[in-house]
Tab-separated table of C-alpha atoms in Angstrom:
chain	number	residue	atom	x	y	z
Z	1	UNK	CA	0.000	0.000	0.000
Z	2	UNK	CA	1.091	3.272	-1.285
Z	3	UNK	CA	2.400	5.666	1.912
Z	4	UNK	CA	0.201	8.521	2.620
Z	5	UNK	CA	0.623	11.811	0.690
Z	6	UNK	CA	1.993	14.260	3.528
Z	7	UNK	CA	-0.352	17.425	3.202
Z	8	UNK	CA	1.889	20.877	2.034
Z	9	UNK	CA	1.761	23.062	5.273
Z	10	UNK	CA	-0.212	25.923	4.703
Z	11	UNK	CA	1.344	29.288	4.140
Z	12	UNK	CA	0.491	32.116	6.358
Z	13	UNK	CA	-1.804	34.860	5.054
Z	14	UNK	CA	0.171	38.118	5.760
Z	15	UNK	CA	-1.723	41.247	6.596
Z	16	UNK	CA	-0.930	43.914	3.823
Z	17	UNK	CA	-0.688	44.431	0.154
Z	18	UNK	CA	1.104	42.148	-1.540
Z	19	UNK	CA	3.712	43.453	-4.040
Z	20	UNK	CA	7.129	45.319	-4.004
Z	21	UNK	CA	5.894	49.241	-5.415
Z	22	UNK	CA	4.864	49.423	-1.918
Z	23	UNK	CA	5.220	52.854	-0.161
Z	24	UNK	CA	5.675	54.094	3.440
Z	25	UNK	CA	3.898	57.221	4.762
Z	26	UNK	CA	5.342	59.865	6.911
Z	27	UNK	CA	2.545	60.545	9.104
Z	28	UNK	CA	1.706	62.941	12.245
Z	29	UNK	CA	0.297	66.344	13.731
Z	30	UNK	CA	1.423	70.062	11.938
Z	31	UNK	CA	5.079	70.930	12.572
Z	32	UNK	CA	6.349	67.938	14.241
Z	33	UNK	CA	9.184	67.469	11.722
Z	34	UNK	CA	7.698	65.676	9.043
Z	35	UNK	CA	8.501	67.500	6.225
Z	36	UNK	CA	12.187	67.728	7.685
Z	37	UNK	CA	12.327	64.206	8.251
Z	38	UNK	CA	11.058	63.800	4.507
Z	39	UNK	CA	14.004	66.137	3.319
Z	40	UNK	CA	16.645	64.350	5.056
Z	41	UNK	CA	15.922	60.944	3.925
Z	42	UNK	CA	15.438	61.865	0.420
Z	43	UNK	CA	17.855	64.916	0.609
Z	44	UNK	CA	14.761	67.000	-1.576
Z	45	UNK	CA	13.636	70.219	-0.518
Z	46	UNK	CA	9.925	69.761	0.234
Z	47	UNK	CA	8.321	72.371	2.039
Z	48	UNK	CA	9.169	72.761	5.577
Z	49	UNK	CA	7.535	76.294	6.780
Z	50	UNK	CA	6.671	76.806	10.397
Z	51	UNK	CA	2.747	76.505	10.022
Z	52	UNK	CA	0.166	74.230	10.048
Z	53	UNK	CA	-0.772	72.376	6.643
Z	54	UNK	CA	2.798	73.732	4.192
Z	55	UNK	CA	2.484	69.970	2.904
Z	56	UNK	CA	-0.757	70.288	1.106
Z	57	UNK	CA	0.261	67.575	-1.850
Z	58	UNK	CA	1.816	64.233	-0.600
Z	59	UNK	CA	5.465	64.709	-1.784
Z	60	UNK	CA	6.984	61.317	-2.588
Z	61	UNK	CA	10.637	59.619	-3.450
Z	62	UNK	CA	12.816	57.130	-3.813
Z	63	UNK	CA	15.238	56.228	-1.109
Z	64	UNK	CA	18.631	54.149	-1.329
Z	65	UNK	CA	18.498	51.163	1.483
Z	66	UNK	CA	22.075	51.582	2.956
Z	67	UNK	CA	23.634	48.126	2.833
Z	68	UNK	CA	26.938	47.198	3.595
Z	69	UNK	CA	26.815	43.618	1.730
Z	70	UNK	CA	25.560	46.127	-1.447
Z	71	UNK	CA	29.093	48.241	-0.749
Z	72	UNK	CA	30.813	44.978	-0.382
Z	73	UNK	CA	29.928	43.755	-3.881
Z	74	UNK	CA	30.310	46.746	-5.832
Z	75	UNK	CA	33.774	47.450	-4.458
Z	76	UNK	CA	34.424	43.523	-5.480
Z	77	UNK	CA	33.413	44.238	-8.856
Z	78	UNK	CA	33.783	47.564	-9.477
Z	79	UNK	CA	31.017	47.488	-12.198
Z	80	UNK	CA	29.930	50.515	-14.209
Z	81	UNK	CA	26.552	49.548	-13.054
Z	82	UNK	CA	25.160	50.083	-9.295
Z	83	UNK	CA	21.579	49.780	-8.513
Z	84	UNK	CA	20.819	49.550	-4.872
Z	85	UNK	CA	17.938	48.973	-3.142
Z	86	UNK	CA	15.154	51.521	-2.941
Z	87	UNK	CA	12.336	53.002	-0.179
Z	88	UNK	CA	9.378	54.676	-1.868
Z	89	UNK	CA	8.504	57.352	0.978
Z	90	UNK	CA	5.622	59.642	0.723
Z	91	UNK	CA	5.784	62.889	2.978
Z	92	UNK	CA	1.915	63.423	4.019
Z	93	UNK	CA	0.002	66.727	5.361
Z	94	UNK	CA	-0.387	67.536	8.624
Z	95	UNK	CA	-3.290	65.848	10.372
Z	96	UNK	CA	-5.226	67.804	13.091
Z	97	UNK	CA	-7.860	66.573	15.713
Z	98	UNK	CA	-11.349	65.974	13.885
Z	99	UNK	CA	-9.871	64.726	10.918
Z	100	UNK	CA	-12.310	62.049	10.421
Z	101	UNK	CA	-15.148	64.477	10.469
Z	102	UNK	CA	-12.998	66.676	7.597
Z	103	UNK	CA	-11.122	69.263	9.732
Z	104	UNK	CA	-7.796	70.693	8.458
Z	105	UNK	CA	-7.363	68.481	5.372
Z	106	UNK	CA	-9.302	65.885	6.306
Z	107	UNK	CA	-10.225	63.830	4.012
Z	108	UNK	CA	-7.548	64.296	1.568
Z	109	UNK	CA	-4.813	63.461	4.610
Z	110	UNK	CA	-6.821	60.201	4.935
Z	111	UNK	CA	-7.008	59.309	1.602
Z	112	UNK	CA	-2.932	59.853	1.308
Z	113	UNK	CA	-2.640	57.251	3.861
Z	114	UNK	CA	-4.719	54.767	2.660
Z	115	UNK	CA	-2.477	54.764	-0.714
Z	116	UNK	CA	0.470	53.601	2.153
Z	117	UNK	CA	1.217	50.347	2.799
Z	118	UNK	CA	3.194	51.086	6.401
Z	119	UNK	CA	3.564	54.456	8.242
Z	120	UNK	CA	6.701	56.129	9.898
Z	121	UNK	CA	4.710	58.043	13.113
Z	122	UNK	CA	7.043	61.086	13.697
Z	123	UNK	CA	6.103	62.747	17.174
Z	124	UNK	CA	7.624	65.643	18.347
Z	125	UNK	CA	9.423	65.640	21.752
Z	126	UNK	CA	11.223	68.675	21.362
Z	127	UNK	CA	10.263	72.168	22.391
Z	128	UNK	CA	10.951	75.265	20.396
Z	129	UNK	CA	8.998	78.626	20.985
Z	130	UNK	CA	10.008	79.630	17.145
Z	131	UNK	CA	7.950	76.454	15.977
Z	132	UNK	CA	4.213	76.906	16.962
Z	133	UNK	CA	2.190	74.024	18.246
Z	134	UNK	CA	-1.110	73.036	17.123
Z	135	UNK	CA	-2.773	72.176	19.558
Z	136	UNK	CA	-0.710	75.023	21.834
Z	137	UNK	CA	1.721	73.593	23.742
Z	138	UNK	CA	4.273	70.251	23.124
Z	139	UNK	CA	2.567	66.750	24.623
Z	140	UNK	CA	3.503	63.461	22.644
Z	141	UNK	CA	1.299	61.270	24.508
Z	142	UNK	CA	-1.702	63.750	23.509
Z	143	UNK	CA	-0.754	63.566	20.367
Z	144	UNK	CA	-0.051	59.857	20.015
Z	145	UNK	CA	-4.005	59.739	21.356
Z	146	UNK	CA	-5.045	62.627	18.600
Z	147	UNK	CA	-3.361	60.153	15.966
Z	148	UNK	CA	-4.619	56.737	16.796
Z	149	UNK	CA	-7.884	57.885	17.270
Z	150	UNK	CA	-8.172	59.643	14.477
Z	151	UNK	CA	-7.301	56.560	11.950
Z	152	UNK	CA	-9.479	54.150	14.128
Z	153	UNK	CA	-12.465	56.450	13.312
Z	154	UNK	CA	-12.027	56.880	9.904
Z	155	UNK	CA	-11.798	52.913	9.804
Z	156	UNK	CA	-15.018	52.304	11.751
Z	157	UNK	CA	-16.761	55.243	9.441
Z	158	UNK	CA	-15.679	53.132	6.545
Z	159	UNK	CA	-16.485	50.132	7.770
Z	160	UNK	CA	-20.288	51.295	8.620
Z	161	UNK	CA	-20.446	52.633	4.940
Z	162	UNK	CA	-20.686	48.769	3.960
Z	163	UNK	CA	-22.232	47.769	7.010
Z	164	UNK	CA	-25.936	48.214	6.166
Z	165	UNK	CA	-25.678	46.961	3.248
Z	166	UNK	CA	-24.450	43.756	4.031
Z	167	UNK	CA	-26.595	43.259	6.515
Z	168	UNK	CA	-29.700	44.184	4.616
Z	169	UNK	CA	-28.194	41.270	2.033
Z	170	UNK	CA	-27.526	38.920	5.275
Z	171	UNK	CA	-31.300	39.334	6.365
Z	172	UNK	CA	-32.015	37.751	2.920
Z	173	UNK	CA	-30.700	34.432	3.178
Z	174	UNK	CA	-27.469	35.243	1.427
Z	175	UNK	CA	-25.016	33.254	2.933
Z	176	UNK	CA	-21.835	35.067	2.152
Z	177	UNK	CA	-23.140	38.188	3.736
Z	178	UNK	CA	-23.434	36.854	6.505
Z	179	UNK	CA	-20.326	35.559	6.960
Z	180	UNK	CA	-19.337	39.053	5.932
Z	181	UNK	CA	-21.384	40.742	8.571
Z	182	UNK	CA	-19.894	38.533	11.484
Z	183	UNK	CA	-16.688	39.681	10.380
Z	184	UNK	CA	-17.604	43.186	10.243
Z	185	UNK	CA	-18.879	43.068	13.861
Z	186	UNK	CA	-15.706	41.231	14.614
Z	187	UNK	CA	-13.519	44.031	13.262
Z	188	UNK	CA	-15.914	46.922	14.098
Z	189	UNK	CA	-15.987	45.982	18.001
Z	190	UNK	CA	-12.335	45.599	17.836
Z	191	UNK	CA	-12.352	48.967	16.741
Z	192	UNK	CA	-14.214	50.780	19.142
Z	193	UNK	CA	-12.565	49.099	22.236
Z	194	UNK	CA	-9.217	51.032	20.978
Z	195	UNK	CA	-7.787	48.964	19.720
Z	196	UNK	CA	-5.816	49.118	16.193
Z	197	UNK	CA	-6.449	46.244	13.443
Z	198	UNK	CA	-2.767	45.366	13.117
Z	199	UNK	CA	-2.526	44.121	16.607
Z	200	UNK	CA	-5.862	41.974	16.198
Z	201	UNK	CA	-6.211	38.368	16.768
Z	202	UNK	CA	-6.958	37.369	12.968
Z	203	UNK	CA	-7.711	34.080	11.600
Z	204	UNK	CA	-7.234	32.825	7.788
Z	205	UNK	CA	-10.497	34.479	6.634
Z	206	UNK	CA	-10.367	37.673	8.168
Z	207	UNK	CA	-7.002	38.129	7.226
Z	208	UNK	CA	-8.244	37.858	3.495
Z	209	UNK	CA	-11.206	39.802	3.981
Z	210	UNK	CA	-9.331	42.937	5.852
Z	211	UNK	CA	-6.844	42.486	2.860
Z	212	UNK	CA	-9.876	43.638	0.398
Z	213	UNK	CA	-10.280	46.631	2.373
Z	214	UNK	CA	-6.693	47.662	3.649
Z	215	UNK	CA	-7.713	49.602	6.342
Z	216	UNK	CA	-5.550	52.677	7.845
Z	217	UNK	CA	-5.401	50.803	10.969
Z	218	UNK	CA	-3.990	47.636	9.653
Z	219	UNK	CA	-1.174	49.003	8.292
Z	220	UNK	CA	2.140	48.404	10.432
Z	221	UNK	CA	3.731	51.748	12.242
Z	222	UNK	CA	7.106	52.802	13.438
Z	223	UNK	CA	7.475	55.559	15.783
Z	224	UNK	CA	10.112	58.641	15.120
Z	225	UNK	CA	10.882	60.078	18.318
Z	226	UNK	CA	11.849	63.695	16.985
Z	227	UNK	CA	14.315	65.163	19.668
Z	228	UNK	CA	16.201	68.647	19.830
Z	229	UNK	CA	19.591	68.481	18.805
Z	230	UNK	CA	20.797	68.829	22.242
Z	231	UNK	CA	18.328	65.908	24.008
Z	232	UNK	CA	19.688	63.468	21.247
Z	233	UNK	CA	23.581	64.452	21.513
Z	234	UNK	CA	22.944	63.952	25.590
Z	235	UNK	CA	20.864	60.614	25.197
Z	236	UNK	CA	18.141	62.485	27.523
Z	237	UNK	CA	15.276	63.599	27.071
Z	238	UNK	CA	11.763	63.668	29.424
Z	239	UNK	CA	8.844	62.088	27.315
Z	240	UNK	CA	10.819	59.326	25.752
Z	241	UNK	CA	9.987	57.419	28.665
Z	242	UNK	CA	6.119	58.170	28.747
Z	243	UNK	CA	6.252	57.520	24.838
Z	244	UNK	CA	7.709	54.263	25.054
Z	245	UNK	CA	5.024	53.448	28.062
Z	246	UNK	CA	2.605	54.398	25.675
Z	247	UNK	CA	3.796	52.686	22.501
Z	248	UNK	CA	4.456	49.139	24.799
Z	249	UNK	CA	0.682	49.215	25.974
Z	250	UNK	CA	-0.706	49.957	22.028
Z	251	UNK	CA	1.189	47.976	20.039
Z	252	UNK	CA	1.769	44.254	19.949
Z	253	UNK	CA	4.979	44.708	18.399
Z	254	UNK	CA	6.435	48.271	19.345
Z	255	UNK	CA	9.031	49.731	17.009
Z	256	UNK	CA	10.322	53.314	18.706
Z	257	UNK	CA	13.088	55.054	16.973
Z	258	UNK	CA	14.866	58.122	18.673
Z	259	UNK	CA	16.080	60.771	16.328
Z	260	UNK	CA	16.613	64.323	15.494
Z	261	UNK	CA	15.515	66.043	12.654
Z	262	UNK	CA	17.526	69.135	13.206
Z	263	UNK	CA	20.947	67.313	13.676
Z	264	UNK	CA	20.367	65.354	10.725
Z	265	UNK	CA	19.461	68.338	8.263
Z	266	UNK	CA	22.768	69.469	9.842
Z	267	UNK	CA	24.584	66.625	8.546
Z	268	UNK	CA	23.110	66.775	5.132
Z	269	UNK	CA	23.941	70.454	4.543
Z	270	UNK	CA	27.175	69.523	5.533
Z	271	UNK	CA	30.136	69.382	2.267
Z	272	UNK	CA	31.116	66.165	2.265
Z	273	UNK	CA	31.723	62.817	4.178
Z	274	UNK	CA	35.026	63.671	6.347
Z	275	UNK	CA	33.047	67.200	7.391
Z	276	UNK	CA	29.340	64.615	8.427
Z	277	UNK	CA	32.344	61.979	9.828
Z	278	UNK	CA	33.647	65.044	11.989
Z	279	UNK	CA	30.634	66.539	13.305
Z	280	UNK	CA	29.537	62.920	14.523
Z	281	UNK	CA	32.486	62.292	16.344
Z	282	UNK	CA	32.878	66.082	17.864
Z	283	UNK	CA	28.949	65.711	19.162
Z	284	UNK	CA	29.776	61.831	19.800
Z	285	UNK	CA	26.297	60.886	18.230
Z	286	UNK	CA	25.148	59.054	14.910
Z	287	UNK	CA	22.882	59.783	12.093
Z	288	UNK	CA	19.663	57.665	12.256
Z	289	UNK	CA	18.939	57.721	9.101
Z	290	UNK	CA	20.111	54.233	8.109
Z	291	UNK	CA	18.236	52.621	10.634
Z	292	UNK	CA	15.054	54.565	9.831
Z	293	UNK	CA	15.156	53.656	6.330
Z	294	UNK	CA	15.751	49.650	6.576
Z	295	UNK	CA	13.742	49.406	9.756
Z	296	UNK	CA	10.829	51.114	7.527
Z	297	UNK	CA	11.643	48.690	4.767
Z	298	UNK	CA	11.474	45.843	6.654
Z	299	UNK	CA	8.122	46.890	7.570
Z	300	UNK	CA	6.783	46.508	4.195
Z	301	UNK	CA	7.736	42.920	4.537
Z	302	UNK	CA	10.656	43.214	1.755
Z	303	UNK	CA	13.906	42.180	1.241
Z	304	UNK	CA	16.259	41.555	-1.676
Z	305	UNK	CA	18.686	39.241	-3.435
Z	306	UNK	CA	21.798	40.486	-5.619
Z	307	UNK	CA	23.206	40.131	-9.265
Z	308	UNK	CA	26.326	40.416	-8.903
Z	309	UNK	CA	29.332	40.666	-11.880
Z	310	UNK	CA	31.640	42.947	-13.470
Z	311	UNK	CA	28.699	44.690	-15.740
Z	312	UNK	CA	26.481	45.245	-12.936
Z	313	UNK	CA	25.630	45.037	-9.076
Z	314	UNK	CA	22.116	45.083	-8.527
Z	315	UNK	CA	19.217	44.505	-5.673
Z	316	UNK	CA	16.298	43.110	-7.235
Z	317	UNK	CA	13.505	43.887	-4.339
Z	318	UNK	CA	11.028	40.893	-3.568
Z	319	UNK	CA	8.294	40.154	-0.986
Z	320	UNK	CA	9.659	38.195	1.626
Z	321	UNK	CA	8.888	34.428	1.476
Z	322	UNK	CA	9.072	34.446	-2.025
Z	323	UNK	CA	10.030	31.668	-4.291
Z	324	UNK	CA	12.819	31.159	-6.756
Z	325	UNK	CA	11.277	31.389	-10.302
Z	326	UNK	CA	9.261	34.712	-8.720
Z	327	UNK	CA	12.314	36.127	-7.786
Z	328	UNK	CA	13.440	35.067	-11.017
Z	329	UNK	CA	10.752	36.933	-12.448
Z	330	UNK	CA	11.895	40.542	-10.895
Z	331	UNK	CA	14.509	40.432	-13.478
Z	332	UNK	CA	12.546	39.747	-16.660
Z	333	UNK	CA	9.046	37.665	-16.919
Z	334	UNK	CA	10.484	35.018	-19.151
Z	335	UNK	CA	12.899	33.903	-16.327
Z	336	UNK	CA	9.916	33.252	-14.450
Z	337	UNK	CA	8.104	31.149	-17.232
Z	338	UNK	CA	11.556	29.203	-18.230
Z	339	UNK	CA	13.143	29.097	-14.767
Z	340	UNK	CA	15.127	25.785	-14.695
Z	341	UNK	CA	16.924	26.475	-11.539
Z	342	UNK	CA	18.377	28.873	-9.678
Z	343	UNK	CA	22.093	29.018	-8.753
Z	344	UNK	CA	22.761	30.294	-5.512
Z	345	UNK	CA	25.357	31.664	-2.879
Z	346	UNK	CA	24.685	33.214	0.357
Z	347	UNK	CA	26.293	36.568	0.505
Z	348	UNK	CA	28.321	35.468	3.893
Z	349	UNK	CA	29.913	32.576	2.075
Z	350	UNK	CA	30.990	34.797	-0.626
Z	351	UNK	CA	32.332	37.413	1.361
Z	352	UNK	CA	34.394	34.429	3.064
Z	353	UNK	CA	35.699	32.523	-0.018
Z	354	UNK	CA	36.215	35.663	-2.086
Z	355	UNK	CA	34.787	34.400	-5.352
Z	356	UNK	CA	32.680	31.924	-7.138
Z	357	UNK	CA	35.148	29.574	-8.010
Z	358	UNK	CA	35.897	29.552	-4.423
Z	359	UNK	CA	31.918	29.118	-2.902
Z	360	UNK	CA	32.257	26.603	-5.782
Z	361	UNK	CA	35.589	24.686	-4.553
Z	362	UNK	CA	34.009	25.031	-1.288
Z	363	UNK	CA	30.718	23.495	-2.108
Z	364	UNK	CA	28.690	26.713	-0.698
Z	365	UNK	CA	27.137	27.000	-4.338
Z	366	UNK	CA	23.763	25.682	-4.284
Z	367	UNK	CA	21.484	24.778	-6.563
Z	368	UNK	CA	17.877	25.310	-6.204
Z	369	UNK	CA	14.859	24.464	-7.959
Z	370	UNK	CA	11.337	25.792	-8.124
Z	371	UNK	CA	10.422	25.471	-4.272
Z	372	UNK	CA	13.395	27.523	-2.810
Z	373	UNK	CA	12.563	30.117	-0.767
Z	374	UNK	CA	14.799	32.993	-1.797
Z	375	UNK	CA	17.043	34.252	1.924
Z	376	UNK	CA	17.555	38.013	1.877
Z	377	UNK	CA	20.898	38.774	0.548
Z	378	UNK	CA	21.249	35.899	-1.443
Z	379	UNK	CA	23.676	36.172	-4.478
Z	380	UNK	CA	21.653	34.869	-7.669
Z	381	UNK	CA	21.916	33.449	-11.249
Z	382	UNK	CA	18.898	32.150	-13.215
Z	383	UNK	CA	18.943	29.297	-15.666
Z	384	UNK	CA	16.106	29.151	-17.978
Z	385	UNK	CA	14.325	27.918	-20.159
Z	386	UNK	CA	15.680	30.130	-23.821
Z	387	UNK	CA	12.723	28.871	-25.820
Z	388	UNK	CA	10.484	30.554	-23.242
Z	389	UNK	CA	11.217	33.866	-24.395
Z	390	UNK	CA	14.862	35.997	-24.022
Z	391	UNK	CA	18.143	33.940	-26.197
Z	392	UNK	CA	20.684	34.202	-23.099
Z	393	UNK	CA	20.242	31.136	-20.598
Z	394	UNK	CA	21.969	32.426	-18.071
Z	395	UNK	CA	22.398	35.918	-16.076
C-alpha cells in the first residue's frame, strides 16, 4: 500500500498588500518634523515652513536602502553599473484633531494614507517657541491619542459605509453576507474598544477579507521620536519614557526610533563625508537615518537578493517568502516562465571565499529548484528555459 501523501503546510496569510511598489507614509500632527524628516531621507527640498498644513500635496521619493553587503559587492566588482535597493517614501500633510469628520485636510490626509502600505509616526518631543504648536503647547502622549484615534475612526466610518448593506443582504438568506457581517462586527468591536487592526487576533479568513479593504489601521507603524539636537547628543530627554510606556501598551509589536531632525538636516547640509564623519564624532552621536530607512523597509515585509558581476551590481527587491522562479521573475518575466533552476550563494559565504570559483571549490554554491525560498541577501543566477522567451540562458 502506497504511503500517505503528507499534506503541504499551509502558508500564512500576511496582513498587507502584496507586491514590491509598496510605499511608506510619513505621518503625524502640523510641525512635528515631518517635512524635515522627509528632506533628510530623500535629501529633496519639500516644504518645511513653520505653520500648520505647508504639505498640502503628498510629496513622494525614492530612497537608497544603505547596505553594507551592497558596498561589499560593488567594491568587489567595481562594475559601471550600481543599482541599490530603494524606499518609496511619501511625505503626508499635517493631520489635526477631527480629521475624520474633515477638519484641516481631512479627508484628503486620509485618503494619502490609505495609498500607504506602512507608516513612519514622527512625534515631536522637542520644544521650540520659534515652531508653533497646534494644539498650543508640546505633549507626545496627547498627540499619540489625537493620531490613533483619528485613523481608528475613519476605519469604523468606513467600515459602517458597507455595514448596512451587508446586513440588509444577510437578512435575505445570502449566505456570504453573513459571513461578511460577522466579520464586520468582529472588526468593528475591535475597533471601538481602541484597539488598532494590526494588533488583532486574525484568523485565515479575516485576514483575506481585511486584505480587500486595507484599512488605515492595519497598516504596520514605526514611531520617530523627533528630539532637539541637544536631548539626542545627551541621550536624555523627558517624554521618551512616557512615549515608550505608551507605545508598549498599544502595540503588539512596538518599534520606537529616537532621532533628530535638526541634527540630521545638519549633517546633510554639511560638504562632504570627512566634514558629516567630523561633526559625529565632535557631538559623539550618529545619524539615524540608516536605521530609519531599513527598519521602515522591513516593515513593508521586503527584502532583496543580488546580481552580482563585473557589468552590474544590482538589488532586485522581492516580498519576503518568495520563491525562486518569482524572484526570477523581478529580473525579466520570461525567467519566471523558463526558470530551470536557480544558482545560488549566500552573501556570507561569498564574502568568506572571495569568489565563485571559491563558494564553488568550497561546495557553498547551491542549486535550487522551483520550491526555494529565496534568503535576503542571497547572491543569484537564473537558468532558464531560452525557448520561453529571451536567447541568453543564463544571467
Amino acid at each position: 500500500m502506497p504511503p500517505k501523501k503528507v499534506a503541504a503546510a499551509e502558508e500564512p496569510v500576511l496582513l498587507g498588500r502584496f507586491g514590491t511598489s509598496l510605499k511608506i507614509g510619513i505621518v503625524g500632527l502640523p510641525n512635528v518634523g515631518k517635512s524635515t524628516t522627509f528632506n533628510v531621507l530623500t535629501k529633496s527640498e519639500a516644504q518645511a515652513e513653520n505653520y500648520p498644513f505647508c504639505t498640502k500635496d503628498p510629496n513622494e521619493a525614492r530612497v537608497p536602502v544603505p547596505d553594507e553587503r551592497f558596498d561589499f559587492l560593488c567594491e568587489h566588482f567595481k562594475p559601471p553599473s550600481k543599482v541599490p535597493a530603494f524606499l518609496h517614501v511619501m511625505d503626508i500633510a499635517g493631520l489635526v484633531k477631527g480629521a475624520s469628520e474633515g477638519l484641516g485636510l481631512g479627508n484628503a490626509f486620509l485618503s494619502n494614507i490609505a495609498a500607504c502600505d506602512a507608516i513612519f509616526h514622527v512625534v515631536r518631543a522637542f520644544s521650540d517657541a520659534d515652531i508653533v504648536h497646534v494644539e498650543g503647547e508640546v505633549d507626545p502622549i496627547r498627540d499619540l491619542d489625537i493620531i490613533s484615534s483619528e485613523l481608528r475612526q475613519k476605519d469604523l466610518q468606513y467600515l459602517e459605509n458597507i455595514y448596512d448593506p451587508a446586513k440588509r443582504m444577510a437578512r435575505s438568506g445570502d449566505k456570504e453576507k453573513i459571513k461578511e457581517v460577522a466579520m464586520l462586527d468582529k472588526i468593528m468591536d475591535h475597533l471601538r474598544a481602541g484597539n488598532d487592526v494590526r494588533n488583532g487576533e486574525w484568523d485565515r479568513h479575516d485576514v483575506e477579507f481585511l486584505n480587500k479593504h486595507l484599512l488605515l489601521t492595519s497598516k504596520p507603524v514605526i514611531y520617530l521620536v523627533n528630539l532637539s539636537q541637544r536631548d539626542i547628543v545627551r541621550k536624555k530627554n523627558k517624554w521618551l519614557g512616557k512615549i515608550k510606556a505608551w507605545v508598549d501598551e498599544h502595540e503588539r509589536s512596538p518599534i520606537i526610533i529616537p532621532y533628530s531632525a535638526d541634527l540630521e538636516y545638519n549633517l546633510v547640509c554639511l560638504p562632504d563625508e570627512a566634514a558629516r564623519e567630523a561633526f559625529l564624532a565632535e557631538n559623539g552621536t550618529k545619524s539615524m537615518l540608516p536605521k530609519i530607512i531599513t527598519t521602515g523597509y522591513d516593515a513593508l515585509k521586503l527584502e532583496y537578493f543580488f546580481t552580482a558581476g563585473k557589468d552590474e551590481v544590482r538589488a532586485w527587491t522581492i516580498q519576503k517568502g518568495s520563491k525562486a522562479p518569482q524572484a526570477a521573475g523581478k529580473i525579466h518575466t520570461d525567467f519566471e516562465k523558463g526558470f530551470i533552476m536557480a544558482e545560488v550563494m549566500g552573501f556570507e559565504d561569498f564574502k568568506e571565499c572571495g569568489s565563485e570559483t571559491a563558494c564553488k571549490a568550497a561546495g557553498k554554491y547551491r542549486q535550487q529548484g522551483k520550491t526555494y525560498v529565496v534568503q535576503d541577501g542571497d547572491i543569484i543566477f537564473f537558468k532558464f528555459n531560452a525557448g520561453a522567451g529571451l536567447s541568453k540562458g543564463k544571467k
